[in-house]
Coordinates of C-alpha atoms in Angstrom, one line a residue:
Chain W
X1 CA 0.0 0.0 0.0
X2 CA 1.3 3.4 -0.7
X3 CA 1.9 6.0 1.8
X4 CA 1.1 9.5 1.8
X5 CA 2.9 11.6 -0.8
X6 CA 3.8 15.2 -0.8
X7 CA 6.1 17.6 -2.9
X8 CA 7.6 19.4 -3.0
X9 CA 10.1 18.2 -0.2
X10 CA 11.9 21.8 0.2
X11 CA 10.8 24.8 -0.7
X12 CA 12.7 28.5 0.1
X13 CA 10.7 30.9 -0.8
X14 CA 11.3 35.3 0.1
X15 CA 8.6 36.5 2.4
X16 CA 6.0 38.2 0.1
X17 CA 6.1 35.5 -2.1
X18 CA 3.8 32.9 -2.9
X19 CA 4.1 28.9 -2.4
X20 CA 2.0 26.1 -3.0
X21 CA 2.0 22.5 -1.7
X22 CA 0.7 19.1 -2.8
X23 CA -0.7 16.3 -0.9
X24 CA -2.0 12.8 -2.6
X25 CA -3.5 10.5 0.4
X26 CA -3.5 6.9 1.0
X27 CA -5.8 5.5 -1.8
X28 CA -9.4 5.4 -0.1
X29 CA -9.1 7.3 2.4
X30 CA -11.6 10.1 2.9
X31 CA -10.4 12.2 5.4
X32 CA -7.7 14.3 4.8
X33 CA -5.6 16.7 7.0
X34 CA -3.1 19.9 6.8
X35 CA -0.6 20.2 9.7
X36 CA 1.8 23.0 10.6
X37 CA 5.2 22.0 12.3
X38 CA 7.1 24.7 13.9
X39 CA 10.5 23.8 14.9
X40 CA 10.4 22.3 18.8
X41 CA 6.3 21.8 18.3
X42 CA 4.2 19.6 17.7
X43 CA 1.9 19.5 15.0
X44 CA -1.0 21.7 14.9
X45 CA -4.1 21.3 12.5
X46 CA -4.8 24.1 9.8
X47 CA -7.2 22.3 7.9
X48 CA -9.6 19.0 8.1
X49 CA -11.4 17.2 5.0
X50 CA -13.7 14.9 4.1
X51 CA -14.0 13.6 1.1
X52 CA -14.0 17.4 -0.4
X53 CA -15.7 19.0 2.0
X54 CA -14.5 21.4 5.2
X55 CA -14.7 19.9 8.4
X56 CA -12.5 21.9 10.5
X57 CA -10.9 25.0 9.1
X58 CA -10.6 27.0 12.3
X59 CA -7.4 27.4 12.8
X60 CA -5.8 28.4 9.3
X61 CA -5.1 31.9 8.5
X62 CA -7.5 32.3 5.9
X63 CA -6.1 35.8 5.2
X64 CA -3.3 34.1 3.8
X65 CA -4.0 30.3 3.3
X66 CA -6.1 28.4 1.5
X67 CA -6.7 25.0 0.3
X68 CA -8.8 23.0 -1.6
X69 CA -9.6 18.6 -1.8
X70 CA -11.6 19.6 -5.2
X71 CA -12.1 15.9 -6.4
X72 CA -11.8 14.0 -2.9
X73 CA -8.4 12.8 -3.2
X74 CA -5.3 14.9 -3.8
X75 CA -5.1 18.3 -1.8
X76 CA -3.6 21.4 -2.7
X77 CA -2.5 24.1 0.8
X78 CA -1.0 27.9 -0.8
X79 CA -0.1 30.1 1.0
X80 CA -0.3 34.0 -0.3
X81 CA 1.8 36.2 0.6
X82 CA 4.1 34.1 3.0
X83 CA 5.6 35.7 5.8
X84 CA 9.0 35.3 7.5
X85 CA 6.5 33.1 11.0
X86 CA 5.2 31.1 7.8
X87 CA 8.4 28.7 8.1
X88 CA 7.7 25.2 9.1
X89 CA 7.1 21.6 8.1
X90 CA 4.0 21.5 6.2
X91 CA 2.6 17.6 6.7
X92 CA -0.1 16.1 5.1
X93 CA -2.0 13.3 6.5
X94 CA -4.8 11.0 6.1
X95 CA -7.2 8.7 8.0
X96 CA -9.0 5.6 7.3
X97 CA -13.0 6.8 7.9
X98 CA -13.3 7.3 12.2
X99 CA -10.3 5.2 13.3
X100 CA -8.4 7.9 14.5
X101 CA -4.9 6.5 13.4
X102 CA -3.6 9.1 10.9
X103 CA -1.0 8.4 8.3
X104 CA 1.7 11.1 7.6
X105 CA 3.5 11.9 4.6
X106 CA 7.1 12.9 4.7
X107 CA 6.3 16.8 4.8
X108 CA 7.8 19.8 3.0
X109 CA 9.8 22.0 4.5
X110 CA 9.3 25.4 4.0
X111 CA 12.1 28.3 4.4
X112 CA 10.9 31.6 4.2
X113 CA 13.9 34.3 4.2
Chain F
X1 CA -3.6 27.0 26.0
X2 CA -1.0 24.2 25.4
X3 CA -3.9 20.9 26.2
X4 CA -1.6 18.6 25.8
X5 CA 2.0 18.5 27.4
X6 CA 5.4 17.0 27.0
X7 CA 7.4 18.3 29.4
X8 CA 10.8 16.4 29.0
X9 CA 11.9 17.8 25.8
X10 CA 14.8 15.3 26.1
X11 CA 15.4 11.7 27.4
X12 CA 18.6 9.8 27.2
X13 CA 18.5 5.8 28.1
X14 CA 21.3 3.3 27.6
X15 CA 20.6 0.6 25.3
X16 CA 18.9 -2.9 26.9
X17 CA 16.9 -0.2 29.9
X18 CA 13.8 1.2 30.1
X19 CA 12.7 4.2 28.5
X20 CA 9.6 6.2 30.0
X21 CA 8.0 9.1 28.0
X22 CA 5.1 11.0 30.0
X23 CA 2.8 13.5 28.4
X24 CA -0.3 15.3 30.9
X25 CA -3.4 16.7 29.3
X26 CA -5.8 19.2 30.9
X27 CA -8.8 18.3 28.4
X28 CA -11.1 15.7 30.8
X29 CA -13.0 15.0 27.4
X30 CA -10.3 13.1 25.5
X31 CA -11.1 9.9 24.9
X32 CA -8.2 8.3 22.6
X33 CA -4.5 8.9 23.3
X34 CA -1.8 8.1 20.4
X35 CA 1.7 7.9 20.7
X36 CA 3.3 8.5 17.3
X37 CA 7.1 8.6 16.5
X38 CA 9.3 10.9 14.0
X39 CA 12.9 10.5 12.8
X40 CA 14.4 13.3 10.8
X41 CA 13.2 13.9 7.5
X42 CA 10.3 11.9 8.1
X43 CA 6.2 12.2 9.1
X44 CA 5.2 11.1 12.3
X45 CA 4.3 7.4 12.3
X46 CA 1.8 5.5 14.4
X47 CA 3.0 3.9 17.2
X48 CA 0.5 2.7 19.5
X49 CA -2.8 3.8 20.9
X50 CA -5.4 3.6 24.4
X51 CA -8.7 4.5 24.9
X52 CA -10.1 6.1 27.9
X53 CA -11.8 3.0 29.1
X54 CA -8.4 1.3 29.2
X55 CA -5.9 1.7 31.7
X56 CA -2.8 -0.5 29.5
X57 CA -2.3 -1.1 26.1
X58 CA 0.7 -3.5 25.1
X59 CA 2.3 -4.1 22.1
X60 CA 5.5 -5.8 21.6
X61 CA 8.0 -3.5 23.5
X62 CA 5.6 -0.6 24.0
X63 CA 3.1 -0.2 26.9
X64 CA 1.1 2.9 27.0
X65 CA 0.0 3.6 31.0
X66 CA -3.1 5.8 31.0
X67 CA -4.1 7.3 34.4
X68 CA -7.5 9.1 33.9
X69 CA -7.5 10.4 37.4
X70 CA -4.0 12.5 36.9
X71 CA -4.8 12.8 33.5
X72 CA -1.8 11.4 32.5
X73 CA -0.2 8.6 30.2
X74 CA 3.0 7.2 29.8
X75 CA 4.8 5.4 26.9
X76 CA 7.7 2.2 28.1
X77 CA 9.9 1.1 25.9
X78 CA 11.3 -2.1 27.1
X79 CA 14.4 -3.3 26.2
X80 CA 15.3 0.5 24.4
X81 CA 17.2 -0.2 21.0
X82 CA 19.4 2.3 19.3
X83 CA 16.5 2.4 16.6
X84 CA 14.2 3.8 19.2
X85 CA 16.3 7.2 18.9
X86 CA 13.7 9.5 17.3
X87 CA 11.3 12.0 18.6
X88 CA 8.3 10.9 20.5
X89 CA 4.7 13.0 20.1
X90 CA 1.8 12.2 22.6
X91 CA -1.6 13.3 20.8
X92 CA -5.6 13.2 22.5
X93 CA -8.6 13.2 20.7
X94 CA -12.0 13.5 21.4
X95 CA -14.6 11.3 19.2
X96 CA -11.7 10.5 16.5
X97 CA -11.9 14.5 15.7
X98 CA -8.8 16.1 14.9
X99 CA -5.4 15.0 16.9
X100 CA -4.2 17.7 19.6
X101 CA -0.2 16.8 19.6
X102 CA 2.2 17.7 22.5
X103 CA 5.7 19.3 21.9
X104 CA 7.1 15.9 21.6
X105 CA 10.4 14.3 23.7
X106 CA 13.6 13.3 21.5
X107 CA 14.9 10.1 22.9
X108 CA 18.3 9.1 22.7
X109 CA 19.2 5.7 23.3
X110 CA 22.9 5.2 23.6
X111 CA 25.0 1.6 23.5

């Protein structure tokens, strides 16, 4: 079974600019997650899906971020502009429906200078 | 309003001991506990899991301790191999919603 892919794996980027990252889950699964890693923290949720739909968005800076599950399976996060607080590891995970064990991609990690 | 909380950010063991990671919540509504573990470059990766109506869960090397009381849990690693060095993240959960993840603890086992 395939795990969860992302790309790209590194990104640097100048604050101001714009970046976008992709996230294919684990085939079948229908909830999908964004999660930002600071350096020393633990994860924290930006954005929940299922299927295509927004479950949990409560916590991403929507002036900035965005994303978007348009066809229930791959996920696109973009963040516009980025700032110089924006740099992190950006993981993608996903969840087979209710069982609470989430599968993680490898992340991207993003440098903003 | 950090709910769930790692403490040690470090832990160093010698190869062939015990290992104990704690993590403390504050939310008396979580109801499933992971442990997940990360090596560099990597996503977290699923470790092992209790629910609130346990107190132990055993799996190979691994017990997770849940005390609901103290609202605490603890991961054991026993025997510790030098392929248990990686960072450690306790997360809670509340009806299989979204994870809430501590800061983590980087183990280090040593030979």
């Amino acid at each position: 079974e395939a795990g969860v892919a992302q790309s790209p794996r590194y990104k640097i980027i100048e604050k101001r600019q714009s970046v976008a990252f992709w996230c294919n889950p684990i085939s079948g699964h229908a909830t999908l997650y964004w999660y930002q890693q600071i350096l020393g923290q633990g994860p924290k949720l930006l954005i929940q899906f299922q299927n295509n739909g927004v479950v949990d968005d409560s916590q991403l800076p929507k002036d900035r971020f965005s994303a978007e599950r348009l066809k229930g399976v791959d996920s696109t996060l973009k963040i516009q502009p980025a700032k110089l607080e924006d740099s992190a590891v950006y993981l993608c995970a996903s969840e087979d429906r209710g069982l609470s064990e989430q599968y993680f991609g490898p992340g991207t990690r993003l440098t903003v200078t | 309003d950090q709910q769930v909380k790692q403490n040690s950010p470090s832990l160093s063991v010698q190869e062939g001991r015990i290992s104990i990671l704690n993590c403390d919540y504050t939310n008396s509504m979580f109801d499933y506990f992971l442990w997940y573990k990360k090596y560099p470059a990597e996503g977290p990766t699923f470790l092992i899991s209790i629910s609130s109506i346990k107190d132990k869960n055993e799996d190979g090397r691994f017990t997770v301790f849940l005390n609901k009381s103290a609202k605490h849990l603890s991961l054991h690693i026993v025997p510790s191999q030098p392929g248990d060095s990686a960072v450690y993240f306790c997360a809670a959960t509340i009806n299989t919603d979204k994870l809430i993840f501590g800061t983590g603890t980087r183990l280090q086992v040593f030979p």
